[in-house]
Amino acid sequence: MLLEVMTEVMICPQTSSIRLFISSGRGIICDYLMTDFSISTYPDVKEIYHRLDALMQLPIHGIKQDAMTKYMEHFDTHCAKSKEMVTKACEFIPGGVQHNLAFNHPFPIVIEKADGAYLWDIDGNRYIDFLQAGGPTMLGSNYKPVRDEIIKLINEQAPVTGLFSEYELLLAKEINKHIPSVEMFRMLGSGTEAVMAAARVARLASKRKKVIKLGGGYHGWSDQMVYGLHIPGTGGFEAHGIPKSYRKHTQEIYPNKIGALKKNLFRNKLKGGTAAVIVEPMGPESGTRPVDREYNKEIRELCDQHDVFLIFDEVVTFGRIGLSGAQGYFGIKPDLTVFGKVVAGGYPGAGGLGGRRDIMEHLAAGIESGKKRAYVGGTLAASPISSAAGYYTIREMEKTNACQKAGRAGDRLTTGLKELIQERHQPYVAYNQGAICHLETVGAMFVKLNYLKIRSVLREIKERKFAMEEMGAAYMAEGIITLGGSRMYTSMADTDEVVDDALTRFARVFDNTERH
Ligand SMILES: Cc1ncc(COP(=O)(O)O)c(C=O)c1O
């Protein structure tokens, strides 16, 4: 029997994605979205918030007391060398570790080796690595083809000279190839520095002062940006040691409510105007608080109406959502883009700012008299190692289609987690934006602020944070490293086998939970 088949190929010029649609009289045979992005389907944001609201109505559903005791015994017996080293380190290093992400409950573990999807600690334990150094290693940890190039560079050239290296140009061109909005690129030492540079140059070019961010978002730890972290509306809660005047021109708005931004822009007009709106395009805290599909577009339109610069902080999303960033995915052209993490492929010196030529020219190196300059610097910024690592990483990612592979791993992990949650009738919420996966078991960042009951709000935050740390410890004892017990970054190294093994381990943790 002959079947009449209809084939349609749709190309979205904004996101350069291709949709292959095949149908017959009997229905759809194939509906396949071919993209270079890690996201296969944009998450159902309304459904996620619905489930998160439900999670927050319930008491904490955490690790059972007896199971927690066993997990703690595990750390004492199986991670003794780590414990000893970190105890010693506490004498010389505040908190015993140099990096916030390393500060895990019950104590930080000491890592000896990272390779692909795995980490090994000094006690010889192997872990599935969903931290991936906080996001930069999309090819998997310590990817050989990039490592070989860096070793060659150190052997034949030098790790740093303070003068120009060809890799600076190669990297800037490579970024421009993938992100046309980045007409010019200046590499810096970190994402924090790049955000500082973005705010400074936006203020200089616009001759205005206010910078608006989304509440709950993280844009590094500069004085002006430690504001409204984790939970929208918290303003200067975590800004100890920062004079209020330093963040006088930083404002936060509630995410996903375009009316709030509109009002703020109008209000600012009476106070000297807004220099820029800065957003994490997937939503605050790397999409922990996801934004509606159209939200970035609406922000872009408002910025255009008010003649305000739009800054996309793509520290996490560049290379993790796609090589054209979240802006490629959403089809939006920001005025400035902040880079970090993948821009140096997991090597030191991961930061950069790019964007419109007329704005970026204010960042020109060297001193040109009579011209106003937004001063930036850094002895080791754009070292040959950082630039070459960024360049080779991007090339390898393109060659291997790393974003798509890491995204499929993120989908498999999230789908599997959802199934585990459903089977056990647990209140947990799993969702992902491609290679960024979230597993909210206690919702520490979703506590609702109520200034009239601030003591009980702070107590709830503390309790939920501790329960989340215990979940993180349980995952770790079962051989999985997460980011703070609620986020997982997948990489190209996460094969189906790795993900399925992780799911078996997550299941063991879920079986050890109860309502507190
Ligand atoms: C969205 C975002 N912006 C900025 C930063 C700061 O980057 P860095 O840690 O390189 O200073 C981070 C760090 O995680 C981030 O997630």
mmCIF file of N, CA and C in Angstrom, residues 10 18 37 42 58 67 74 159 213 229 241 245 277 287 298 302 332 354-355 403-404 443 445 456 500 502 513:
data_model
loop_
_atom_site.group_PDB
_atom_site.id
_atom_site.type_symbol
_atom_site.label_atom_id
_atom_site.label_comp_id
_atom_site.label_asym_id
_atom_site.label_seq_id
_atom_site.Cartn_x
_atom_site.Cartn_y
_atom_site.Cartn_z
ATOM 1 N N MET A 10 11.254 23.564 8.195
ATOM 2 C CA MET A 10 11.098 24.972 8.582
ATOM 3 C C MET A 10 12.405 25.476 9.174
ATOM 4 N N ILE A 18 16.413 24.191 12.709
ATOM 5 C CA ILE A 18 15.679 23.587 11.592
ATOM 6 C C ILE A 18 14.682 22.594 12.157
ATOM 7 N N PHE A 37 21.635 23.767 19.726
ATOM 8 C CA PHE A 37 21.423 24.183 21.115
ATOM 9 C C PHE A 37 21.272 22.971 22.021
ATOM 10 N N TYR A 42 11.689 23.994 25.257
ATOM 11 C CA TYR A 42 11.724 25.010 26.313
ATOM 12 C C TYR A 42 10.817 24.545 27.451
ATOM 13 N N LEU A 58 4.505 22.578 51.584
ATOM 14 C CA LEU A 58 4.675 21.364 52.405
ATOM 15 C C LEU A 58 5.851 21.480 53.360
ATOM 16 N N ALA A 67 19.237 7.354 58.053
ATOM 17 C CA ALA A 67 20.016 7.328 56.803
ATOM 18 C C ALA A 67 21.109 8.395 56.855
ATOM 19 N N HIS A 74 29.720 7.251 56.603
ATOM 20 C CA HIS A 74 30.424 7.015 55.337
ATOM 21 C C HIS A 74 31.547 8.039 55.152
ATOM 22 N N PRO A 159 53.172 30.680 29.138
ATOM 23 C CA PRO A 159 51.809 30.845 29.658
ATOM 24 C C PRO A 159 51.367 32.296 29.653
ATOM 25 N N LYS A 213 18.793 44.994 37.627
ATOM 26 C CA LYS A 213 18.996 43.541 37.492
ATOM 27 C C LYS A 213 17.726 42.795 37.905
ATOM 28 N N LEU A 229 20.496 38.926 45.900
ATOM 29 C CA LEU A 229 20.984 37.591 45.524
ATOM 30 C C LEU A 229 19.994 36.504 45.966
ATOM 31 N N GLY A 241 29.805 44.490 54.654
ATOM 32 C CA GLY A 241 31.110 45.049 54.294
ATOM 33 C C GLY A 241 31.051 45.937 53.062
ATOM 34 N N SER A 245 26.210 53.248 49.775
ATOM 35 C CA SER A 245 26.365 54.149 48.622
ATOM 36 C C SER A 245 26.916 53.406 47.397
ATOM 37 N N VAL A 277 19.883 47.458 31.561
ATOM 38 C CA VAL A 277 19.198 46.352 32.232
ATOM 39 C C VAL A 277 20.080 45.128 32.008
ATOM 40 N N GLY A 287 18.891 30.189 35.744
ATOM 41 C CA GLY A 287 17.615 29.591 35.356
ATOM 42 C C GLY A 287 16.928 28.835 36.467
ATOM 43 N N GLU A 298 10.432 40.826 25.464
ATOM 44 C CA GLU A 298 9.708 41.979 26.026
ATOM 45 C C GLU A 298 10.687 42.971 26.670
ATOM 46 N N LEU A 302 11.268 46.917 25.634
ATOM 47 C CA LEU A 302 11.216 48.030 26.603
ATOM 48 C C LEU A 302 12.524 48.824 26.585
ATOM 49 N N ILE A 332 17.599 37.117 20.055
ATOM 50 C CA ILE A 332 17.606 38.488 20.573
ATOM 51 C C ILE A 332 19.015 39.052 20.496
ATOM 52 N N GLY A 354 31.657 41.660 25.390
ATOM 53 C CA GLY A 354 31.581 41.933 23.964
ATOM 54 C C GLY A 354 30.320 42.687 23.639
ATOM 55 N N GLY A 355 30.290 43.250 22.442
ATOM 56 C CA GLY A 355 29.057 43.932 22.063
ATOM 57 C C GLY A 355 29.242 44.925 20.947
ATOM 58 N N CYS A 403 27.163 20.920 22.548
ATOM 59 C CA CYS A 403 25.985 21.492 23.219
ATOM 60 C C CYS A 403 24.813 20.530 23.130
ATOM 61 N N GLN A 404 24.599 20.031 21.906
ATOM 62 C CA GLN A 404 23.484 19.106 21.726
ATOM 63 C C GLN A 404 23.655 17.850 22.579
ATOM 64 N N GLY A 443 13.600 23.776 48.023
ATOM 65 C CA GLY A 443 13.228 25.130 47.573
ATOM 66 C C GLY A 443 13.804 26.254 48.432
ATOM 67 N N MET A 445 15.634 28.628 47.772
ATOM 68 C CA MET A 445 15.623 29.962 47.146
ATOM 69 C C MET A 445 14.208 30.442 46.845
ATOM 70 N N SER A 456 10.829 34.674 61.247
ATOM 71 C CA SER A 456 10.431 33.310 60.853
ATOM 72 C C SER A 456 10.845 33.032 59.408
ATOM 73 N N ASP A 500 22.343 7.006 33.438
ATOM 74 C CA ASP A 500 21.521 5.945 34.040
ATOM 75 C C ASP A 500 22.103 5.484 35.375
ATOM 76 N N ALA A 502 23.796 7.428 37.349
ATOM 77 C CA ALA A 502 23.468 8.521 38.284
ATOM 78 C C ALA A 502 22.029 8.372 38.782
ATOM 79 N N THR A 513 14.400 9.256 52.079
ATOM 80 C CA THR A 513 13.847 10.548 52.522
ATOM 81 C C THR A 513 12.505 10.341 53.230
#
